[in-house]
Amino acid sequence: MGDYLRPVSLEEALQALARPWTVLAGGTDFYPARVGRAIDENVLDISAIAALRGIAEGPAGWRLGATTTWSELLETPLPPLFDGLKQAAREVGGRQIQNAGTLAGNLCNASPAADGVPPLLALDAEIELAGRAGRRRLALSAFITGNRRTVLAPGELLIAIHLPRPAHAARSAFLKLGARRYLVISIAMAAATIELDGRRVAAARVAVGACSAVAQRLPGLEAALAGAPVGRLAERVDAAHLAPLAPIDDVRGSAAYRNDAVLTLLRRLLGSFEA
Ligand SMILES: Cc1cc2nc3c(=O)[nH]c(=O)nc-3n(C[C@H](O)[C@H](O)[C@H](O)COP(=O)(O)OP(=O)(O)OC[C@H]3O[C@@H](n4cnc5c(N)ncnc54)[C@H](O)[C@@H]3O)c2cc1C
């Protein structure tokens, strides 16, 4: 058995990280990865650090503290910009998982099927990291570098997710395809944020997950949506827009099925903005 530490301040946590610790937030990825073996590593439980909790709004946008759970996100009144992230939250496991699991844990675990990644990419999320040497901020797209790989350096913590305020009125949406309706690992999922100037698209951000090692934005589709009237978004989707994806064959579906399914998901997702 290693050491267990549950600091109440960020400073205490960062001091502790001078030596190796495994970070524990909600534990919903941590514990399933250790079933059947003793936990012999040092565990740094960050769930009592007040500075990492809560959702705050400022002039530039929103700050989601690292230990914000899926349930806390769902219970917080937020503008339609957050609808897609909330739709994803409702589909992360069941209520127990949503009560314990954190958005930051989902990002740090960096599964290709992490449901939080596409909606946060579509929200242009930035990640704030802290270590004993200081803090740094980077785009979410630069934070996750591969299947279960991030740029987190030893001794660093993800402390917040920042979401910029869009220039125009914006809405977002999320759709997930699994083998059944609930408690399911995604076969594919898609998220979009649409900024509107009147009835036309001023800017679009679209991301797809579970169809590549890291969820990807689709710049070709985003460009095709720019300027489109809001009632005509689904018809802009084209198979060529899927070029950034590299789906694999696995137990949940073949690459060909995923490619086909993503086209349908994207058309339904963009169709949902037409109402
Ligand atoms: C039954 C079940 C169903 C699930 N369903 C889904 C689903 O539908 N969709 C989905 O995407 N996921 C699902 N998950 C996975 C999991 O619930 C989520 O990924 C959750 O958001 C992880 O958050 P956590 O706080 O529990 O992370 P933890 O398990 O505490 O940590 C996960 C990893 O991130 C690291 N970490 C956590 N926080 C930080 C931080 N602030 N800084 C640095 N490192 C950190 C930890 O060291 C660990 O490596 C499911 C899990 C279970 C058990």
mmCIF file of C-alpha atoms and ligand atoms in Angstrom:
data_model
loop_
_atom_site.group_PDB
_atom_site.id
_atom_site.type_symbol
_atom_site.label_atom_id
_atom_site.label_comp_id
_atom_site.label_asym_id
_atom_site.label_seq_id
_atom_site.Cartn_x
_atom_site.Cartn_y
_atom_site.Cartn_z
ATOM 1 C CA MET A 1 0.000 0.000 0.000
ATOM 2 C CA GLY A 2 1.388 3.432 -0.965
ATOM 3 C CA ASP A 3 0.604 6.735 0.732
ATOM 4 C CA TYR A 4 -2.791 8.467 0.500
ATOM 5 C CA LEU A 5 -3.019 12.270 0.675
ATOM 6 C CA ARG A 6 -6.144 14.463 0.419
ATOM 7 C CA PRO A 7 -4.975 18.081 0.507
ATOM 8 C CA VAL A 8 -7.407 20.973 0.890
ATOM 9 C CA SER A 9 -5.274 23.572 -0.907
ATOM 10 C CA LEU A 10 -3.751 23.637 -4.370
ATOM 11 C CA GLU A 11 -0.395 24.752 -2.916
ATOM 12 C CA GLU A 12 -0.269 21.667 -0.698
ATOM 13 C CA ALA A 13 -1.075 19.430 -3.685
ATOM 14 C CA LEU A 14 1.612 21.027 -5.849
ATOM 15 C CA GLN A 15 4.189 20.720 -3.048
ATOM 16 C CA ALA A 16 3.343 17.031 -2.698
ATOM 17 C CA LEU A 17 3.804 16.530 -6.434
ATOM 18 C CA ALA A 18 7.561 17.080 -5.984
ATOM 19 C CA ARG A 19 7.544 13.272 -5.721
ATOM 20 C CA PRO A 20 5.480 10.808 -7.797
ATOM 21 C CA TRP A 21 1.762 10.516 -6.969
ATOM 22 C CA THR A 22 -1.150 9.194 -9.001
ATOM 23 C CA VAL A 23 -3.908 11.783 -9.090
ATOM 24 C CA LEU A 24 -7.390 10.649 -8.036
ATOM 25 C CA ALA A 25 -10.482 12.785 -8.769
ATOM 26 C CA GLY A 26 -13.820 10.906 -8.991
ATOM 27 C CA GLY A 27 -12.061 7.554 -9.383
ATOM 28 C CA THR A 28 -14.463 6.259 -12.069
ATOM 29 C CA ASP A 29 -11.586 5.577 -14.488
ATOM 30 C CA PHE A 30 -8.944 5.061 -11.764
ATOM 31 C CA TYR A 31 -10.630 2.173 -9.917
ATOM 32 C CA PRO A 32 -11.866 0.116 -12.924
ATOM 33 C CA ALA A 33 -8.271 0.178 -14.233
ATOM 34 C CA ARG A 34 -7.079 -1.465 -10.981
ATOM 35 C CA VAL A 35 -9.654 -4.214 -10.452
ATOM 36 C CA GLY A 36 -8.065 -7.356 -8.999
ATOM 37 C CA ARG A 37 -4.798 -5.801 -7.905
ATOM 38 C CA ALA A 38 -3.625 -3.967 -4.834
ATOM 39 C CA ILE A 39 -3.249 -0.198 -5.102
ATOM 40 C CA ASP A 40 0.432 0.134 -4.236
ATOM 41 C CA GLU A 41 1.109 3.585 -5.718
ATOM 42 C CA ASN A 42 0.937 6.897 -3.843
ATOM 43 C CA VAL A 43 -2.536 8.393 -4.348
ATOM 44 C CA LEU A 44 -3.137 12.153 -4.331
ATOM 45 C CA ASP A 45 -6.884 12.716 -3.936
ATOM 46 C CA ILE A 46 -7.728 16.191 -5.272
ATOM 47 C CA SER A 47 -11.444 16.081 -4.427
ATOM 48 C CA ALA A 48 -11.177 18.324 -1.313
ATOM 49 C CA ILE A 49 -9.355 21.243 -2.974
ATOM 50 C CA ALA A 50 -11.828 24.139 -2.927
ATOM 51 C CA ALA A 51 -9.946 26.079 -5.649
ATOM 52 C CA LEU A 52 -10.627 23.273 -8.131
ATOM 53 C CA ARG A 53 -14.403 23.282 -7.667
ATOM 54 C CA GLY A 54 -17.201 25.144 -9.373
ATOM 55 C CA ILE A 55 -18.241 26.877 -12.566
ATOM 56 C CA ALA A 56 -17.642 30.638 -12.822
ATOM 57 C CA GLU A 57 -18.601 33.138 -15.526
ATOM 58 C CA GLY A 58 -16.447 36.160 -16.395
ATOM 59 C CA PRO A 59 -16.365 38.702 -19.245
ATOM 60 C CA ALA A 60 -14.185 36.459 -21.455
ATOM 61 C CA GLY A 61 -16.147 33.265 -20.854
ATOM 62 C CA TRP A 62 -16.513 30.436 -18.365
ATOM 63 C CA ARG A 63 -14.103 28.607 -16.052
ATOM 64 C CA LEU A 64 -14.926 25.033 -15.079
ATOM 65 C CA GLY A 65 -12.854 23.926 -12.095
ATOM 66 C CA ALA A 66 -11.078 20.601 -12.564
ATOM 67 C CA THR A 67 -13.197 18.674 -10.085
ATOM 68 C CA THR A 68 -16.513 19.806 -11.596
ATOM 69 C CA THR A 69 -18.569 16.632 -11.926
ATOM 70 C CA TRP A 70 -20.937 15.786 -14.752
ATOM 71 C CA SER A 71 -23.866 16.205 -12.316
ATOM 72 C CA GLU A 72 -22.689 19.652 -11.178
ATOM 73 C CA LEU A 73 -22.496 20.707 -14.815
ATOM 74 C CA LEU A 74 -26.055 19.447 -15.405
ATOM 75 C CA GLU A 75 -27.373 21.245 -12.306
ATOM 76 C CA THR A 76 -25.804 24.616 -13.220
ATOM 77 C CA PRO A 77 -28.008 27.038 -15.202
ATOM 78 C CA LEU A 78 -25.993 27.805 -18.337
ATOM 79 C CA PRO A 79 -26.775 29.362 -21.753
ATOM 80 C CA PRO A 80 -27.659 27.302 -24.873
ATOM 81 C CA LEU A 81 -23.950 27.318 -25.753
ATOM 82 C CA PHE A 82 -23.636 24.505 -23.183
ATOM 83 C CA ASP A 83 -26.499 22.344 -24.451
ATOM 84 C CA GLY A 84 -24.153 19.941 -26.284
ATOM 85 C CA LEU A 85 -21.870 19.481 -23.286
ATOM 86 C CA LYS A 86 -24.929 18.857 -21.100
ATOM 87 C CA GLN A 87 -26.295 16.308 -23.593
ATOM 88 C CA ALA A 88 -22.937 14.504 -23.354
ATOM 89 C CA ALA A 89 -23.020 14.718 -19.526
ATOM 90 C CA ARG A 90 -26.428 13.013 -19.444
ATOM 91 C CA GLU A 91 -24.968 10.055 -21.363
ATOM 92 C CA VAL A 92 -21.761 9.543 -19.335
ATOM 93 C CA GLY A 93 -22.500 6.286 -17.497
ATOM 94 C CA GLY A 94 -25.455 6.468 -15.102
ATOM 95 C CA ARG A 95 -26.253 8.897 -12.275
ATOM 96 C CA GLN A 96 -23.686 7.415 -9.863
ATOM 97 C CA ILE A 97 -20.918 7.899 -12.452
ATOM 98 C CA GLN A 98 -22.129 11.430 -13.236
ATOM 99 C CA ASN A 99 -22.125 12.271 -9.492
ATOM 100 C CA ALA A 100 -18.511 11.153 -9.008
ATOM 101 C CA GLY A 101 -16.832 11.516 -12.420
ATOM 102 C CA THR A 102 -15.240 14.819 -13.384
ATOM 103 C CA LEU A 103 -14.847 16.534 -16.742
ATOM 104 C CA ALA A 104 -11.100 16.910 -16.161
ATOM 105 C CA GLY A 105 -10.730 13.210 -15.309
ATOM 106 C CA ASN A 106 -12.407 12.382 -18.620
ATOM 107 C CA LEU A 107 -9.849 14.562 -20.458
ATOM 108 C CA CYS A 108 -6.791 13.326 -18.513
ATOM 109 C CA ASN A 109 -7.778 9.690 -19.046
ATOM 110 C CA ALA A 110 -7.719 10.526 -22.776
ATOM 111 C CA SER A 111 -9.769 7.594 -24.050
ATOM 112 C CA PRO A 112 -10.593 7.838 -27.773
ATOM 113 C CA ALA A 113 -14.214 7.249 -26.694
ATOM 114 C CA ALA A 114 -14.265 9.964 -23.978
ATOM 115 C CA ASP A 115 -17.627 11.669 -24.429
ATOM 116 C CA GLY A 116 -16.421 14.995 -23.043
ATOM 117 C CA VAL A 117 -13.812 15.624 -25.700
ATOM 118 C CA PRO A 118 -15.901 16.362 -28.849
ATOM 119 C CA PRO A 119 -18.256 18.875 -27.147
ATOM 120 C CA LEU A 120 -15.320 20.621 -25.470
ATOM 121 C CA LEU A 121 -13.417 20.769 -28.795
ATOM 122 C CA ALA A 122 -16.530 22.267 -30.369
ATOM 123 C CA LEU A 123 -16.531 24.871 -27.558
ATOM 124 C CA ASP A 124 -12.890 25.780 -28.329
ATOM 125 C CA ALA A 125 -11.887 24.742 -24.792
ATOM 126 C CA GLU A 126 -8.568 25.693 -23.288
ATOM 127 C CA ILE A 127 -6.907 23.687 -20.552
ATOM 128 C CA GLU A 128 -5.099 25.243 -17.596
ATOM 129 C CA LEU A 129 -2.304 23.233 -16.021
ATOM 130 C CA ALA A 130 -0.393 23.999 -12.834
ATOM 131 C CA GLY A 131 2.879 22.641 -11.536
ATOM 132 C CA ARG A 132 5.490 23.783 -9.062
ATOM 133 C CA ALA A 133 7.169 25.763 -11.886
ATOM 134 C CA GLY A 134 4.000 27.739 -12.650
ATOM 135 C CA ARG A 135 0.873 27.631 -14.792
ATOM 136 C CA ARG A 136 0.289 27.212 -18.521
ATOM 137 C CA ARG A 137 -2.767 27.297 -20.805
ATOM 138 C CA LEU A 138 -3.173 25.411 -24.042
ATOM 139 C CA ALA A 139 -5.893 24.433 -26.489
ATOM 140 C CA LEU A 140 -7.636 21.141 -25.708
ATOM 141 C CA SER A 141 -6.613 19.986 -29.216
ATOM 142 C CA ALA A 142 -2.969 20.303 -28.099
ATOM 143 C CA PHE A 143 -3.552 18.690 -24.676
ATOM 144 C CA ILE A 144 -4.536 15.170 -25.789
ATOM 145 C CA THR A 145 -1.845 13.757 -28.060
ATOM 146 C CA GLY A 146 -2.923 10.138 -28.534
ATOM 147 C CA ASN A 147 -4.803 7.150 -27.157
ATOM 148 C CA ARG A 148 -4.442 7.651 -23.353
ATOM 149 C CA ARG A 149 -1.695 10.239 -23.899
ATOM 150 C CA THR A 150 -1.647 13.899 -22.866
ATOM 151 C CA VAL A 151 1.017 16.579 -22.474
ATOM 152 C CA LEU A 152 0.610 16.540 -18.645
ATOM 153 C CA ALA A 153 4.155 16.611 -17.281
ATOM 154 C CA PRO A 154 5.139 14.799 -14.065
ATOM 155 C CA GLY A 155 4.088 16.975 -11.154
ATOM 156 C CA GLU A 156 1.413 18.845 -13.131
ATOM 157 C CA LEU A 157 -2.316 19.010 -12.427
ATOM 158 C CA LEU A 158 -5.126 20.015 -14.751
ATOM 159 C CA ILE A 159 -6.737 22.785 -12.697
ATOM 160 C CA ALA A 160 -9.430 24.254 -14.992
ATOM 161 C CA ILE A 161 -11.179 24.119 -18.341
ATOM 162 C CA HIS A 162 -11.790 27.555 -19.938
ATOM 163 C CA LEU A 163 -14.520 28.169 -22.511
ATOM 164 C CA PRO A 164 -14.365 31.434 -24.453
ATOM 165 C CA ARG A 165 -17.488 33.535 -24.975
ATOM 166 C CA PRO A 166 -18.439 33.295 -28.688
ATOM 167 C CA ALA A 167 -18.695 36.470 -30.768
ATOM 168 C CA HIS A 168 -22.316 35.694 -31.809
ATOM 169 C CA ALA A 169 -25.364 34.029 -30.301
ATOM 170 C CA ALA A 170 -24.427 30.352 -30.136
ATOM 171 C CA ARG A 171 -25.973 26.942 -29.528
ATOM 172 C CA SER A 172 -24.401 23.529 -29.336
ATOM 173 C CA ALA A 173 -25.535 19.915 -29.643
ATOM 174 C CA PHE A 174 -24.152 16.397 -29.134
ATOM 175 C CA LEU A 175 -25.155 12.971 -30.462
ATOM 176 C CA LYS A 176 -23.758 9.631 -29.405
ATOM 177 C CA LEU A 177 -24.130 6.245 -31.064
ATOM 178 C CA GLY A 178 -23.761 3.169 -28.847
ATOM 179 C CA ALA A 179 -24.935 -0.421 -29.007
ATOM 180 C CA ARG A 180 -27.815 0.460 -26.632
ATOM 181 C CA ARG A 181 -29.348 3.644 -25.281
ATOM 182 C CA TYR A 182 -27.668 4.063 -21.853
ATOM 183 C CA LEU A 183 -24.483 3.046 -19.999
ATOM 184 C CA VAL A 184 -22.616 2.423 -23.192
ATOM 185 C CA ILE A 185 -19.197 3.155 -24.670
ATOM 186 C CA SER A 186 -19.552 5.272 -27.800
ATOM 187 C CA ILE A 187 -19.128 3.684 -31.222
ATOM 188 C CA ALA A 188 -19.059 7.218 -32.576
ATOM 189 C CA MET A 189 -20.169 10.628 -31.333
ATOM 190 C CA ALA A 190 -20.391 14.104 -32.794
ATOM 191 C CA ALA A 191 -20.681 17.590 -31.332
ATOM 192 C CA ALA A 192 -21.240 20.971 -32.930
ATOM 193 C CA THR A 193 -21.339 24.602 -31.879
ATOM 194 C CA ILE A 194 -23.090 26.938 -34.280
ATOM 195 C CA GLU A 195 -22.764 30.726 -33.984
ATOM 196 C CA LEU A 196 -25.519 32.613 -35.758
ATOM 197 C CA ASP A 197 -25.609 36.036 -37.332
ATOM 198 C CA GLY A 198 -29.358 36.386 -37.835
ATOM 199 C CA ARG A 199 -30.446 33.194 -39.620
ATOM 200 C CA ARG A 200 -27.007 32.468 -41.131
ATOM 201 C CA VAL A 201 -24.029 30.609 -39.710
ATOM 202 C CA ALA A 202 -21.329 33.041 -38.623
ATOM 203 C CA ALA A 203 -19.017 30.293 -37.378
ATOM 204 C CA ALA A 204 -19.250 26.522 -36.913
ATOM 205 C CA ARG A 205 -17.134 24.127 -34.888
ATOM 206 C CA VAL A 206 -17.740 20.418 -35.387
ATOM 207 C CA ALA A 207 -15.877 17.533 -33.729
ATOM 208 C CA VAL A 208 -16.162 13.740 -33.946
ATOM 209 C CA GLY A 209 -15.028 11.201 -31.335
ATOM 210 C CA ALA A 210 -14.331 7.447 -31.252
ATOM 211 C CA CYS A 211 -13.347 7.509 -34.933
ATOM 212 C CA SER A 212 -9.640 8.297 -34.436
ATOM 213 C CA ALA A 213 -7.125 7.959 -31.594
ATOM 214 C CA VAL A 214 -8.010 11.518 -30.538
ATOM 215 C CA ALA A 215 -11.335 13.224 -31.297
ATOM 216 C CA GLN A 216 -10.974 15.531 -34.289
ATOM 217 C CA ARG A 217 -12.459 18.806 -35.513
ATOM 218 C CA LEU A 218 -13.664 18.696 -39.125
ATOM 219 C CA PRO A 219 -12.345 21.939 -40.718
ATOM 220 C CA GLY A 220 -13.730 21.102 -44.184
ATOM 221 C CA LEU A 221 -17.262 20.746 -42.833
ATOM 222 C CA GLU A 222 -16.852 23.856 -40.659
ATOM 223 C CA ALA A 223 -15.891 25.861 -43.768
ATOM 224 C CA ALA A 224 -18.833 24.398 -45.723
ATOM 225 C CA LEU A 225 -21.228 25.496 -42.959
ATOM 226 C CA ALA A 226 -19.983 29.087 -42.787
ATOM 227 C CA GLY A 227 -22.602 31.408 -44.262
ATOM 228 C CA ALA A 228 -25.212 28.643 -44.643
ATOM 229 C CA PRO A 229 -28.841 29.481 -43.798
ATOM 230 C CA VAL A 230 -29.754 27.797 -40.518
ATOM 231 C CA GLY A 231 -32.450 25.643 -42.149
ATOM 232 C CA ARG A 232 -29.993 24.039 -44.586
ATOM 233 C CA LEU A 233 -27.115 22.699 -42.495
ATOM 234 C CA ALA A 234 -27.509 18.925 -42.793
ATOM 235 C CA GLU A 235 -27.269 18.975 -46.576
ATOM 236 C CA ARG A 236 -23.765 20.498 -46.394
ATOM 237 C CA VAL A 237 -22.300 17.286 -44.916
ATOM 238 C CA ASP A 238 -20.129 15.395 -47.397
ATOM 239 C CA ALA A 239 -18.071 12.203 -47.034
ATOM 240 C CA ALA A 240 -14.939 14.187 -47.991
ATOM 241 C CA HIS A 241 -15.312 16.133 -44.725
ATOM 242 C CA LEU A 242 -14.404 12.981 -42.780
ATOM 243 C CA ALA A 243 -10.779 13.089 -44.038
ATOM 244 C CA PRO A 244 -9.289 13.899 -40.559
ATOM 245 C CA LEU A 245 -10.810 10.676 -39.130
ATOM 246 C CA ALA A 246 -9.138 7.262 -39.024
ATOM 247 C CA PRO A 247 -11.725 4.830 -37.614
ATOM 248 C CA ILE A 248 -10.651 1.333 -36.614
ATOM 249 C CA ASP A 249 -12.345 -2.072 -36.653
ATOM 250 C CA ASP A 250 -13.066 -3.238 -33.088
ATOM 251 C CA VAL A 251 -15.636 -5.182 -31.080
ATOM 252 C CA ARG A 252 -18.052 -2.253 -31.200
ATOM 253 C CA GLY A 253 -18.049 -1.718 -34.972
ATOM 254 C CA SER A 254 -16.041 -1.830 -38.196
ATOM 255 C CA ALA A 255 -14.261 1.177 -39.679
ATOM 256 C CA ALA A 256 -16.693 1.141 -42.626
ATOM 257 C CA TYR A 257 -19.682 1.111 -40.245
ATOM 258 C CA ARG A 258 -18.224 3.995 -38.230
ATOM 259 C CA ASN A 259 -17.651 6.072 -41.393
ATOM 260 C CA ASP A 260 -21.219 5.486 -42.484
ATOM 261 C CA ALA A 261 -22.642 6.067 -38.997
ATOM 262 C CA VAL A 262 -20.753 9.341 -38.555
ATOM 263 C CA LEU A 263 -22.275 10.773 -41.725
ATOM 264 C CA THR A 264 -25.739 9.984 -40.380
ATOM 265 C CA LEU A 265 -24.871 11.349 -36.921
ATOM 266 C CA LEU A 266 -23.561 14.598 -38.421
ATOM 267 C CA ARG A 267 -26.653 15.079 -40.594
ATOM 268 C CA ARG A 268 -28.972 14.457 -37.616
ATOM 269 C CA LEU A 269 -26.869 16.674 -35.361
ATOM 270 C CA LEU A 270 -26.853 19.599 -37.789
ATOM 271 C CA GLY A 271 -30.520 18.995 -38.570
ATOM 272 C CA SER A 272 -31.251 19.560 -34.876
ATOM 273 C CA PHE A 273 -30.199 23.224 -35.261
ATOM 274 C CA GLU A 274 -32.856 23.764 -37.915
ATOM 275 C CA ALA A 275 -35.777 23.787 -35.486
HETATM 276 C C1 LIG B 1 -19.721 2.268 -15.317
HETATM 277 C C2 LIG B 1 -18.945 3.369 -16.015
HETATM 278 C C3 LIG B 1 -19.523 4.007 -17.106
HETATM 279 C C4 LIG B 1 -18.812 5.003 -17.771
HETATM 280 N N1 LIG B 1 -19.418 5.606 -18.865
HETATM 281 C C5 LIG B 1 -18.729 6.554 -19.538
HETATM 282 C C6 LIG B 1 -19.335 7.158 -20.699
HETATM 283 O O1 LIG B 1 -20.471 6.864 -21.083
HETATM 284 N N2 LIG B 1 -18.602 8.100 -21.362
HETATM 285 C C7 LIG B 1 -17.335 8.461 -20.960
HETATM 286 O O2 LIG B 1 -16.726 9.309 -21.597
HETATM 287 N N3 LIG B 1 -16.770 7.904 -19.859
HETATM 288 C C8 LIG B 1 -17.426 6.973 -19.148
HETATM 289 N N4 LIG B 1 -16.838 6.384 -18.047
HETATM 290 C C9 LIG B 1 -15.483 6.806 -17.665
HETATM 291 C C10 LIG B 1 -15.412 7.871 -16.533
HETATM 292 O O3 LIG B 1 -16.566 7.859 -15.730
HETATM 293 C C11 LIG B 1 -15.186 9.298 -17.073
HETATM 294 O O4 LIG B 1 -14.070 9.324 -17.930
HETATM 295 C C12 LIG B 1 -15.028 10.307 -15.922
HETATM 296 O O5 LIG B 1 -15.275 11.607 -16.414
HETATM 297 C C13 LIG B 1 -13.632 10.247 -15.288
HETATM 298 O O6 LIG B 1 -13.537 11.228 -14.250
HETATM 299 P P1 LIG B 1 -12.990 10.868 -12.796
HETATM 300 O O7 LIG B 1 -13.023 12.129 -12.006
HETATM 301 O O8 LIG B 1 -13.721 9.708 -12.222
HETATM 302 O O9 LIG B 1 -11.482 10.453 -13.146
HETATM 303 P P2 LIG B 1 -10.471 9.583 -12.264
HETATM 304 O O10 LIG B 1 -10.801 8.126 -12.418
HETATM 305 O O11 LIG B 1 -10.341 10.103 -10.890
HETATM 306 O O12 LIG B 1 -9.125 9.924 -13.073
HETATM 307 C C14 LIG B 1 -8.962 9.547 -14.426
HETATM 308 C C15 LIG B 1 -7.512 9.792 -14.854
HETATM 309 O O13 LIG B 1 -7.229 11.183 -14.923
HETATM 310 C C16 LIG B 1 -6.227 11.564 -13.971
HETATM 311 N N5 LIG B 1 -6.695 12.839 -13.431
HETATM 312 C C17 LIG B 1 -7.953 13.106 -12.988
HETATM 313 N N6 LIG B 1 -8.089 14.405 -12.681
HETATM 314 C C18 LIG B 1 -6.891 14.980 -12.928
HETATM 315 C C19 LIG B 1 -6.410 16.325 -12.819
HETATM 316 N N7 LIG B 1 -7.206 17.336 -12.416
HETATM 317 N N8 LIG B 1 -5.124 16.573 -13.167
HETATM 318 C C20 LIG B 1 -4.307 15.559 -13.583
HETATM 319 N N9 LIG B 1 -4.718 14.277 -13.720
HETATM 320 C C21 LIG B 1 -6.001 13.990 -13.406
HETATM 321 C C22 LIG B 1 -6.111 10.418 -13.002
HETATM 322 O O14 LIG B 1 -4.797 10.281 -12.477
HETATM 323 C C23 LIG B 1 -6.487 9.220 -13.870
HETATM 324 O O15 LIG B 1 -5.367 8.812 -14.635
HETATM 325 C C24 LIG B 1 -17.516 5.390 -17.346
HETATM 326 C C25 LIG B 1 -16.942 4.748 -16.228
HETATM 327 C C26 LIG B 1 -17.643 3.748 -15.564
HETATM 328 C C27 LIG B 1 -17.017 3.062 -14.373
#
